[in-house]
Coordinates of C-alpha atoms and ligand atoms in Angstrom, one line a residue:
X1 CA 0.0 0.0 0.0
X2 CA 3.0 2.5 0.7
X3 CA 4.2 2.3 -2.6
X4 CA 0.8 3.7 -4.1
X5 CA 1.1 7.1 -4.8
X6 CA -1.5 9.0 -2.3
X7 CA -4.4 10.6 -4.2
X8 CA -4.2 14.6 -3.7
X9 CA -7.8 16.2 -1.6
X10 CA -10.1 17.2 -4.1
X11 CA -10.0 21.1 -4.9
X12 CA -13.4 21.6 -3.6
X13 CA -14.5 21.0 0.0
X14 CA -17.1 19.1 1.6
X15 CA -17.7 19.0 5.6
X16 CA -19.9 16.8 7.4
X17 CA -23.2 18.8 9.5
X18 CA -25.0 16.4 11.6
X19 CA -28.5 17.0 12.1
X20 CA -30.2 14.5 14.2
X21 CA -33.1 13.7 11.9
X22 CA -34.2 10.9 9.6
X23 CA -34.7 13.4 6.6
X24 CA -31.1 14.6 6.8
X25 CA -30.1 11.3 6.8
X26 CA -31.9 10.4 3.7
X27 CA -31.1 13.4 2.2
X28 CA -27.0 12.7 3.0
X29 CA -27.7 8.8 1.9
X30 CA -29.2 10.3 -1.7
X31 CA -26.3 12.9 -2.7
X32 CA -23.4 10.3 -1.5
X33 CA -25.4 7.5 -3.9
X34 CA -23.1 8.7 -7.2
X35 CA -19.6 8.3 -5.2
X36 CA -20.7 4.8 -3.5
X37 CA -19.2 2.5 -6.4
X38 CA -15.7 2.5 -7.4
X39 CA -15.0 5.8 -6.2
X40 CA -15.4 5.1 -2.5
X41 CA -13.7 1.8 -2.9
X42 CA -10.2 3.7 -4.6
X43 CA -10.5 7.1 -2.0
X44 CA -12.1 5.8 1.4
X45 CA -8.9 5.0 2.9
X46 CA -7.7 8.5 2.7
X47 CA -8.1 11.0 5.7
X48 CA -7.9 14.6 3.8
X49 CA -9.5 16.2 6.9
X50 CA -12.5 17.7 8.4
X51 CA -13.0 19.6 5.1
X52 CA -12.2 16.8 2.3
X53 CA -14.7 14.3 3.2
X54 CA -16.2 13.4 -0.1
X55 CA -14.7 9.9 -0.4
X56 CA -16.5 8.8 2.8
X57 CA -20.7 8.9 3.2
X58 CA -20.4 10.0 6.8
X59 CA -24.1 8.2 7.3
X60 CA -22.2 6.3 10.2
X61 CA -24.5 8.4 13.0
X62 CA -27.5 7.9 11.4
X63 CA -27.0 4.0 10.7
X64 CA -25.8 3.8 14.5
X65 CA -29.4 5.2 15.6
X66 CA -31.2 4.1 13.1
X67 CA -32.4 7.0 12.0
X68 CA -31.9 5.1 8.4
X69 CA -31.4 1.5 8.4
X70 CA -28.9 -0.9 6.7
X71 CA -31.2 -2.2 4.5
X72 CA -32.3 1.1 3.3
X73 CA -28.7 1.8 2.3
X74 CA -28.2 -1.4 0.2
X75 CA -31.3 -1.2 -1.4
X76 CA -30.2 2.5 -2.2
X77 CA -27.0 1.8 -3.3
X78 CA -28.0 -1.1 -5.5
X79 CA -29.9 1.2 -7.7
X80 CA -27.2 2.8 -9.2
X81 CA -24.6 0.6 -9.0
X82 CA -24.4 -3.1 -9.8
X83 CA -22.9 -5.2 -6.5
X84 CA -19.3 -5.7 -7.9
X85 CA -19.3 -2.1 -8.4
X86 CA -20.2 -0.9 -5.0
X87 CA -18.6 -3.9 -2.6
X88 CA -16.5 -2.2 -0.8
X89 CA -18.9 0.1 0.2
X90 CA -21.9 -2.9 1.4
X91 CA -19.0 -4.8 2.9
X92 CA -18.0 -1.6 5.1
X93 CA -21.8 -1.4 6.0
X94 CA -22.2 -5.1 6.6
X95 CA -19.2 -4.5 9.3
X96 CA -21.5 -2.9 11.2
X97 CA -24.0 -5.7 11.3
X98 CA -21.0 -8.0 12.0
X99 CA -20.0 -6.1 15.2
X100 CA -23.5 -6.1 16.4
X101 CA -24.0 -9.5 15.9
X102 CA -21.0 -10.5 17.2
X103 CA -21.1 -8.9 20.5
X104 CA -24.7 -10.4 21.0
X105 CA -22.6 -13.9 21.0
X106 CA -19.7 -13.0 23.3
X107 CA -22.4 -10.5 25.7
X108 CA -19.4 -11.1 28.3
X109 CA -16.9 -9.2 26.5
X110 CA -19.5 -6.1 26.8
X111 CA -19.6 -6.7 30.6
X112 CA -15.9 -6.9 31.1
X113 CA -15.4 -3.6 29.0
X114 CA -18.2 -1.6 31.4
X115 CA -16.4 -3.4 34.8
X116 CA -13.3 -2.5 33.4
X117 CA -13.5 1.1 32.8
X118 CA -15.0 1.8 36.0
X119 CA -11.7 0.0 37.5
X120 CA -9.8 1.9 35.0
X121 CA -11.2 5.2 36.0
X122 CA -10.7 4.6 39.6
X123 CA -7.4 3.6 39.6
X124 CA -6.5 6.6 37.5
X125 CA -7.9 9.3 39.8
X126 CA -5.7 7.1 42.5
X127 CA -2.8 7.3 40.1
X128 CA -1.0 11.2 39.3
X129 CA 1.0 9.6 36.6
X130 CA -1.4 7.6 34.7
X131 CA -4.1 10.7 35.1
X132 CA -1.3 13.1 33.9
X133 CA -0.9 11.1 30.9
X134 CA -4.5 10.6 30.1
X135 CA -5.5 14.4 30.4
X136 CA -2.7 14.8 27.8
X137 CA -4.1 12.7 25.2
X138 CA -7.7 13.6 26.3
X139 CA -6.9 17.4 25.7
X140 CA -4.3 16.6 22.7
X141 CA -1.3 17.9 24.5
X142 CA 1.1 14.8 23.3
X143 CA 3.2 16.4 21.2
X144 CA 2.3 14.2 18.6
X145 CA 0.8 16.5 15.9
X146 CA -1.3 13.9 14.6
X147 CA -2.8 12.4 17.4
X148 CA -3.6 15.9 19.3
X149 CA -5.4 17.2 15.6
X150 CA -7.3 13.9 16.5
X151 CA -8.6 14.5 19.8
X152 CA -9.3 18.3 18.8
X153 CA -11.3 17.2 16.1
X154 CA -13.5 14.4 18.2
X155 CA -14.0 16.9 20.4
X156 CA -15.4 19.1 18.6
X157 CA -16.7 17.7 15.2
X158 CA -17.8 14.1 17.2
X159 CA -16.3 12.4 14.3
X160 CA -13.1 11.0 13.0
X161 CA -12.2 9.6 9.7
X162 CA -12.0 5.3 10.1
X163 CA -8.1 5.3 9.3
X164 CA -7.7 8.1 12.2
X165 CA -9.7 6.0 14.4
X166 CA -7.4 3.1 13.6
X167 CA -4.2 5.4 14.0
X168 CA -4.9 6.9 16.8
X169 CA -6.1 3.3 18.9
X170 CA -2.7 2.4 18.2
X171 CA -1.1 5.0 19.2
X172 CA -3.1 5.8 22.4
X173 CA -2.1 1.7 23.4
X174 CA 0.7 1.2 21.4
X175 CA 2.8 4.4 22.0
X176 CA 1.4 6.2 24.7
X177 CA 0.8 2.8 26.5
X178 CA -2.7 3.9 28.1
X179 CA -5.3 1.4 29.4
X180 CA -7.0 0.5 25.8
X181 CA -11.0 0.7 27.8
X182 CA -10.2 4.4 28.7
X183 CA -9.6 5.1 24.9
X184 CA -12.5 3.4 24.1
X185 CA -14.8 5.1 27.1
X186 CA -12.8 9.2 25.0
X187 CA -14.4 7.7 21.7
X188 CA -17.8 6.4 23.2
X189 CA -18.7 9.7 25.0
X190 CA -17.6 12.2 22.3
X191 CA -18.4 10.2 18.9
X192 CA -21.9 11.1 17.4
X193 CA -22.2 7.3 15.9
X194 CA -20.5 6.0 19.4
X195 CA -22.0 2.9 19.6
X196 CA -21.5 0.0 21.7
X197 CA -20.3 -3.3 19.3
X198 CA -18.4 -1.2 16.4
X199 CA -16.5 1.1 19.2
X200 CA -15.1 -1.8 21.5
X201 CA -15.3 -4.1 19.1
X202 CA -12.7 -1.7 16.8
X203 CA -10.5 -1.1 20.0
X204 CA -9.8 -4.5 20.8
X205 CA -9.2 -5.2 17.3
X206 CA -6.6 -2.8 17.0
X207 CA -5.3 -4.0 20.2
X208 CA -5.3 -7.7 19.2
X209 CA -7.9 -8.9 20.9
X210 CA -10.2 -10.0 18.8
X211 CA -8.3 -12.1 16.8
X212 CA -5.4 -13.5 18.5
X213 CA -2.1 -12.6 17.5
X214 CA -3.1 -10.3 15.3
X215 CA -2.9 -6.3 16.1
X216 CA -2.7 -3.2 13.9
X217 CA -0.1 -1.0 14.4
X218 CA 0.2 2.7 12.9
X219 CA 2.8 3.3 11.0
X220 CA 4.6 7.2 9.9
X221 CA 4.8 6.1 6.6
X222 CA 1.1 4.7 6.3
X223 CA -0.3 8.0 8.3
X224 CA 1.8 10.3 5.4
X225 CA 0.4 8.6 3.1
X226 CA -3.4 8.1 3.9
X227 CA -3.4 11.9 5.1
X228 CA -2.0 13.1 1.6
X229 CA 1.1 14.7 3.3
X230 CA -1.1 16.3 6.0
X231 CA 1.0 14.9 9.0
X232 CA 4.8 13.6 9.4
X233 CA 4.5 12.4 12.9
X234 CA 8.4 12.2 14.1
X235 CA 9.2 8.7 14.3
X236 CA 10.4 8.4 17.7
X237 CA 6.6 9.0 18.7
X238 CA 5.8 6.1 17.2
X239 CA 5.8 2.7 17.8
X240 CA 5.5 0.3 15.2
X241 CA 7.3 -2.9 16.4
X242 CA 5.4 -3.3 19.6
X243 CA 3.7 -6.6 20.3
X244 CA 0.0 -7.2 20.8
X245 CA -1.6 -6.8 24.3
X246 CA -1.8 -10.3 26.3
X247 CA -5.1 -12.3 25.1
X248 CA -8.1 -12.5 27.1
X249 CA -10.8 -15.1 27.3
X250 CA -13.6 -14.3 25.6
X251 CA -16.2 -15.7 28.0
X252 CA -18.6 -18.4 26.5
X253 CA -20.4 -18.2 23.2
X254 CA -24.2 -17.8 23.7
X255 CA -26.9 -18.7 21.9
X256 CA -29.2 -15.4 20.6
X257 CA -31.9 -14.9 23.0
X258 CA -35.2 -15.7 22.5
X259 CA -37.6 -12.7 21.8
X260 CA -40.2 -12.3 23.4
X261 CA -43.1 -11.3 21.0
X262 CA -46.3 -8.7 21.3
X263 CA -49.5 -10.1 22.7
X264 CA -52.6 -8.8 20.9
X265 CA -55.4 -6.9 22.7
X266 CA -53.5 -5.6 25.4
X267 CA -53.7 -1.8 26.2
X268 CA -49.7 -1.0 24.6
X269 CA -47.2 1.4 25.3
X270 CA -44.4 2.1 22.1
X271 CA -41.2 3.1 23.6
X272 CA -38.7 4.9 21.1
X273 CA -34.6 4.4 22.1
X274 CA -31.4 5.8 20.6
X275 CA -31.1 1.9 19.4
X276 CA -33.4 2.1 16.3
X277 CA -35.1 5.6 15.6
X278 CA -37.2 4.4 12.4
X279 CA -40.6 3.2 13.9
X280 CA -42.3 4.0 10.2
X281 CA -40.6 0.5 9.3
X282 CA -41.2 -1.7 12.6
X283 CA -43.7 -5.1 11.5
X284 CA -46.4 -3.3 14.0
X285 CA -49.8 -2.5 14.0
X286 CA -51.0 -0.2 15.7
X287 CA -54.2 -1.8 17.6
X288 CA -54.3 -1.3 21.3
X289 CA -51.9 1.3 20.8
X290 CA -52.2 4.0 23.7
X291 CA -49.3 5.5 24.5
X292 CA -45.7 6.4 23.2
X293 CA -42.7 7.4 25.0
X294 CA -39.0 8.2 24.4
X295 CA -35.7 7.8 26.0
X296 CA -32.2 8.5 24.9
X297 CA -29.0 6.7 26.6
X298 CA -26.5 8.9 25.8
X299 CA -25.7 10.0 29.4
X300 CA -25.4 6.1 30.0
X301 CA -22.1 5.8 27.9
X302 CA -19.8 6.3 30.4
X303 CA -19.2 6.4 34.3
X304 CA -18.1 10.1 32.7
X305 CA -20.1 12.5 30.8
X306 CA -20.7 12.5 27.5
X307 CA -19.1 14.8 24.9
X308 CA -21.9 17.2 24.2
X309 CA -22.0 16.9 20.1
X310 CA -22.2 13.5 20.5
X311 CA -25.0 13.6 23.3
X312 CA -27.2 16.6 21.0
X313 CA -27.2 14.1 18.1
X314 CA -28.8 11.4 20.5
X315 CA -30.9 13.6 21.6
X316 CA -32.3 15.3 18.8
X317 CA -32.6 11.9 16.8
X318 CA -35.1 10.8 19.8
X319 CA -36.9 14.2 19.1
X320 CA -37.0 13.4 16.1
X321 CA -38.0 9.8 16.0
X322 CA -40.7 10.5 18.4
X323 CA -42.5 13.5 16.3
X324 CA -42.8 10.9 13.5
X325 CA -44.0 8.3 15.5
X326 CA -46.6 10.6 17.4
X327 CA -48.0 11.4 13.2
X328 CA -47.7 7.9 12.4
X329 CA -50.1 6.8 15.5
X330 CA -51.5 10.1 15.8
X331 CA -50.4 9.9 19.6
X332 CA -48.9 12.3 21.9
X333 CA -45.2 11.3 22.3
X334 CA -44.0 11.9 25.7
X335 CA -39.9 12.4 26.7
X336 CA -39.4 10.5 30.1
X337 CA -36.4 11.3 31.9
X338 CA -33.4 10.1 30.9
X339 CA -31.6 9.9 34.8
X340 CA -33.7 6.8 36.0
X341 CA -35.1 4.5 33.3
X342 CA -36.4 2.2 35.5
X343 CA -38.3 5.2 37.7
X344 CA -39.5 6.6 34.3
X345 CA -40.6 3.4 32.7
X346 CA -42.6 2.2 36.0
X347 CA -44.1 5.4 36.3
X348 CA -45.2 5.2 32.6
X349 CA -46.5 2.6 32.7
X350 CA -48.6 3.3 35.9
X351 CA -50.0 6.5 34.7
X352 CA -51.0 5.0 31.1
X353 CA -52.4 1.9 32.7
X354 CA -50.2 -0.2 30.2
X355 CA -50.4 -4.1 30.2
X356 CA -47.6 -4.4 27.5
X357 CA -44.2 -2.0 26.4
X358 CA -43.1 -2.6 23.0
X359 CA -39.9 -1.6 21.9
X360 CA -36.9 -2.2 19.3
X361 CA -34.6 -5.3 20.1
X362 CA -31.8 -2.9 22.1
X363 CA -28.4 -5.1 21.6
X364 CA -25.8 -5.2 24.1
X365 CA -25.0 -1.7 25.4
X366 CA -26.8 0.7 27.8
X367 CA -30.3 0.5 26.6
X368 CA -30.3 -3.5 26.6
X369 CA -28.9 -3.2 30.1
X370 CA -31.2 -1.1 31.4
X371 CA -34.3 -2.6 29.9
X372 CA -33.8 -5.4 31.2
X373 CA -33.2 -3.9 35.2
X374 CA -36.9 -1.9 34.3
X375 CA -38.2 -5.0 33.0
X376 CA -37.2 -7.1 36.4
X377 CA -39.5 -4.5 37.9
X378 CA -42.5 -4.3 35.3
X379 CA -43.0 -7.9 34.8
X380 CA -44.0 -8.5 38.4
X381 CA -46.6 -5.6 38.0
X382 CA -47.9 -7.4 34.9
X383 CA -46.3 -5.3 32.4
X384 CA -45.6 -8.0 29.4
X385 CA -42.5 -6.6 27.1
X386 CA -42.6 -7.4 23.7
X387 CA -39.7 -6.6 21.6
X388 CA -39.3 -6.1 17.7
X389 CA -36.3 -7.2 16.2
X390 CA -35.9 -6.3 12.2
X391 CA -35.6 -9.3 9.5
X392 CA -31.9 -7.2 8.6
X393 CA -30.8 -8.7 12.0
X394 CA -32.5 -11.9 12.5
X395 CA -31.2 -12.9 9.2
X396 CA -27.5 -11.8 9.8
X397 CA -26.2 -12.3 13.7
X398 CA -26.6 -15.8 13.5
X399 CA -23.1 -16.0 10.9
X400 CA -21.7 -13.4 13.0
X401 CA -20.1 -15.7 15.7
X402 CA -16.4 -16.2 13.4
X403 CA -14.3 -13.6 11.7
X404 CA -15.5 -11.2 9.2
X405 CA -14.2 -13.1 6.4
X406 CA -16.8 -16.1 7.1
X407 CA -19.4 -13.6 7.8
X408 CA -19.6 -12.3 4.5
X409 CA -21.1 -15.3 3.1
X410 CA -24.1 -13.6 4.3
X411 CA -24.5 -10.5 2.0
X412 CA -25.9 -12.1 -0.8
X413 CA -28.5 -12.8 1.4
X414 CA -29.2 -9.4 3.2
X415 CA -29.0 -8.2 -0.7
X416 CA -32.1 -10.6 -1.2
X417 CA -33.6 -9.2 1.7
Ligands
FAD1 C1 -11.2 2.4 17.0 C2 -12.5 2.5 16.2 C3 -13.7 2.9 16.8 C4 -14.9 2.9 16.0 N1 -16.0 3.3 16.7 C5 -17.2 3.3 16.0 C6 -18.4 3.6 16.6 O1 -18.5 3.8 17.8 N2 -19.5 3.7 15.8 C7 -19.5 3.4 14.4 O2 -20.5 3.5 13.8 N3 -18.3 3.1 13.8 C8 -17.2 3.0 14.6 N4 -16.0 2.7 13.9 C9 -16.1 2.3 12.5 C10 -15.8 3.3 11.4 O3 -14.7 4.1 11.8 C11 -17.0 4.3 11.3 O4 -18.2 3.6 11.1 C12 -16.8 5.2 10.0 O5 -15.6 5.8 10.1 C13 -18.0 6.1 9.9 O6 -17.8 7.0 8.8 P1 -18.6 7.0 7.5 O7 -20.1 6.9 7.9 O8 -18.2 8.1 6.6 O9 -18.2 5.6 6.9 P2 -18.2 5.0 5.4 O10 -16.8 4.7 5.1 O11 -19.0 5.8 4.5 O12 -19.0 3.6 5.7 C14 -20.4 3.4 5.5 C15 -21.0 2.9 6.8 O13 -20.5 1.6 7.1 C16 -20.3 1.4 8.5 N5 -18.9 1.2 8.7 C17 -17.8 1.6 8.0 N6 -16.7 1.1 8.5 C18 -17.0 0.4 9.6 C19 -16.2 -0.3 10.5 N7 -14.9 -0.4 10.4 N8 -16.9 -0.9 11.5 C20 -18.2 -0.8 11.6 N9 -19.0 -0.2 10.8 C21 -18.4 0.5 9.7 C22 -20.8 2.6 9.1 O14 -22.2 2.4 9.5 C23 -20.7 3.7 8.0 O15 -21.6 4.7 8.2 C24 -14.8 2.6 14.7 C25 -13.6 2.3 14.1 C26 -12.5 2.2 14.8 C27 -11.2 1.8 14.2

């Protein structure tokens, strides 16, 4: 790859604005459609900065929430483009599904990563050398010209380019030698498409722990390259020999749990999340339908706050999700309080007189975790949950429990879909 010669920025500029709403996903999906074939698959590697980002689709926030849905996007991109063309593209996409899928297999790893940075943040506010060193990567004071353009950018775009993402893991483990959960807890809380499977999924990837033996490591020639001259991080800085962190067990694979489905006739609450923000296509009717509600989890990243870019796309998107739903029902939605789901959802549920809470199949992260604390409380009060999960997923996280390589067998068949 270093021997290519990099491809110069394009002469005009393109930034990424995200607006937390369906249309401006749909909008951002329809004018990236012409450079989704060949195009993205010669120029996505390169990271031309915050104002060159025409090679990439930036729809990653809006797929995260699903504000737009994956199948949306294939079905989108395979009007214009035949499937050889535009490959590299669905394959990017289907990584997303991978991760997802995955993580519902190996629901320990999730669990570890949450204990972990809550160790990890402890021990740092015990330690003045380790916090010293974090709060210099945290507020890009490294020295390494790269890495703090990085962090400045997160912090206030809520986005990074993939290769950046990939640079700066290795760096922030590999050359700064920082605990890789605290990197991944700085990404969680200040990307806008943060999301639970594709952020420590990616992190322990790059550390080698995902696939054994096997780590990425950031290199100055790569980072010239893929940043068209932009950054000549001084060797020294970086360390491209080092060895991959010490394997972990992965915890048992699990089977996918069963879901439990809606029981007709009963008086129904619909209950929007941050996990899956497009109701208009949930297999629902809307009989016995009395009540819809909202919540948003972005508070629930991290034992520390969330960046607020990244917490104002959340945010909005519920807004968002909710005023569509409330047409499509004709209901009044209602935003419960974010601090205590289980408080809000009880108290929902009391004052609606619900028998049953229907909601979007949350995977692993902080919505599944604390559905399932509100739902320890609401089932004893009779409140039945019924959960929708989408064909896209039902049809895909069951090949998800390998590598990517064996994964991608699948495609043809989420094409069919
Ligand atoms: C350390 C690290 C952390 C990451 N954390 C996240 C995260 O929290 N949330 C997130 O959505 N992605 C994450 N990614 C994956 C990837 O970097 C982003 O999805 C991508 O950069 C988003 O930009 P885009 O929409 O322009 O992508 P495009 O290149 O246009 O790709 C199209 C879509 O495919 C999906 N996608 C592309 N690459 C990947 C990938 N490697 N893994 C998973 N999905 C992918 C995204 O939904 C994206 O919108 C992470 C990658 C790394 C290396």
């Amino acid at each position: 790859m270093s021997d290519q010669n990099p491809v110069p920025p394009p002469t005009e500029t393109l930034s990424f604005d995200f607006i937390p709403t369906r249309a401006a996903g749909l909008q951002r999906l329809s004018e990236f459609l012409p450079r989704a074939g060949k195009t993205y698959a010669f120029e996505r590697n390169y990271d031309w900065g915050p104002e060159h980002r025409s090679n990439i689709s930036g729809l990653s926030p809006y797929i995260r929430h699903r504000l737009i849905t994956e199948d949306e996007v294939f079905a989108a991109v395979l009007g214009p483009h035949l499937e050889s063309e535009a490959r590299s593209f669905l394959h990017e996409v289907a990584w997303r599904t991978y991760w997802k899928g995955w993580l519902e297999h190996y629901p320990q790893v999730w669990r570890n990563y949450r204990l972990a940075v809550t160790r990890r943040v402890r021990a740092m506010e015990k330690s003045p050398t380790l916090l010293e060193a974090y709060d210099e990567a945290v507020d890009g004071r490294t020295g390494i010209d790269c890495f703090d353009a990085w962090t400045h950018e997160l912090r206030q775009t809520g986005y990074l380019h993939n290769h950046a993402r990939m640079w700066f893991a290795s760096i922030w483990i590999f050359s700064l030698r920082l605990p890789w959960e605290l990197g991944a807890d700085f990404f969680l809380r200040h990307l806008v498409d943060g999301d639970a499977a594709s952020n420590t999924l990616s992190w322990r990837w790059v550390a080698g722990l995902h696939t054994q033996n096997k780590h990425y490591l950031a290199t100055v020639e790569n980072i010239v390259q893929f940043t068209s001259g932009r950054f000549n991080p001084r060797r020294k800085f970086i360390d491209d020999n080092a060895r991959p962190l010490n394997w972990e067990d992965l915890g048992p694979q699990e089977l996918l749990p069963e879901v439990p489905e809606i029981v007709a006739g009963l008086r129904t609450g619909l209950l929007l999340t941050d996990e899956d923000l497009s109701p208009q296509s949930w297999p629902l009717g809307t009989e016995g339908v009395v009540a819809l509600a909202g919540l948003c989890s972005a508070d629930l990243r991290s034992p520390i706050a969330a960046g607020e870019v990244a917490r104002a796309f959340s945010l909005g998107g519920v807004e968002d999700g909710l005023s569509r739903a409330g047409a499509l029902l004709n209901l009044r939605p209602q935003r419960l309080d974010d601090e205590d789901w289980v408080r809000s959802l009880v108290d929902w549920a009391k004052t609606e007189g619900l028998q049953q809470i229907v909601t979007a199949y949350a995977p692993q992260g902080p919505v599944s975790e604390r559905l399932a604390a509100a739902f320890r409380k609401l089932e004893p009060m009779g409140v039945h949950l019924a959960v929708i999960q989408r064909p896209w997923d039902q049809t895909a996280w069951p090949h998800a429990t390998k590598g990517f390589f064996q994964f991608r067998d699948v495609i043809p068949k989420l094409v069919r879909l």
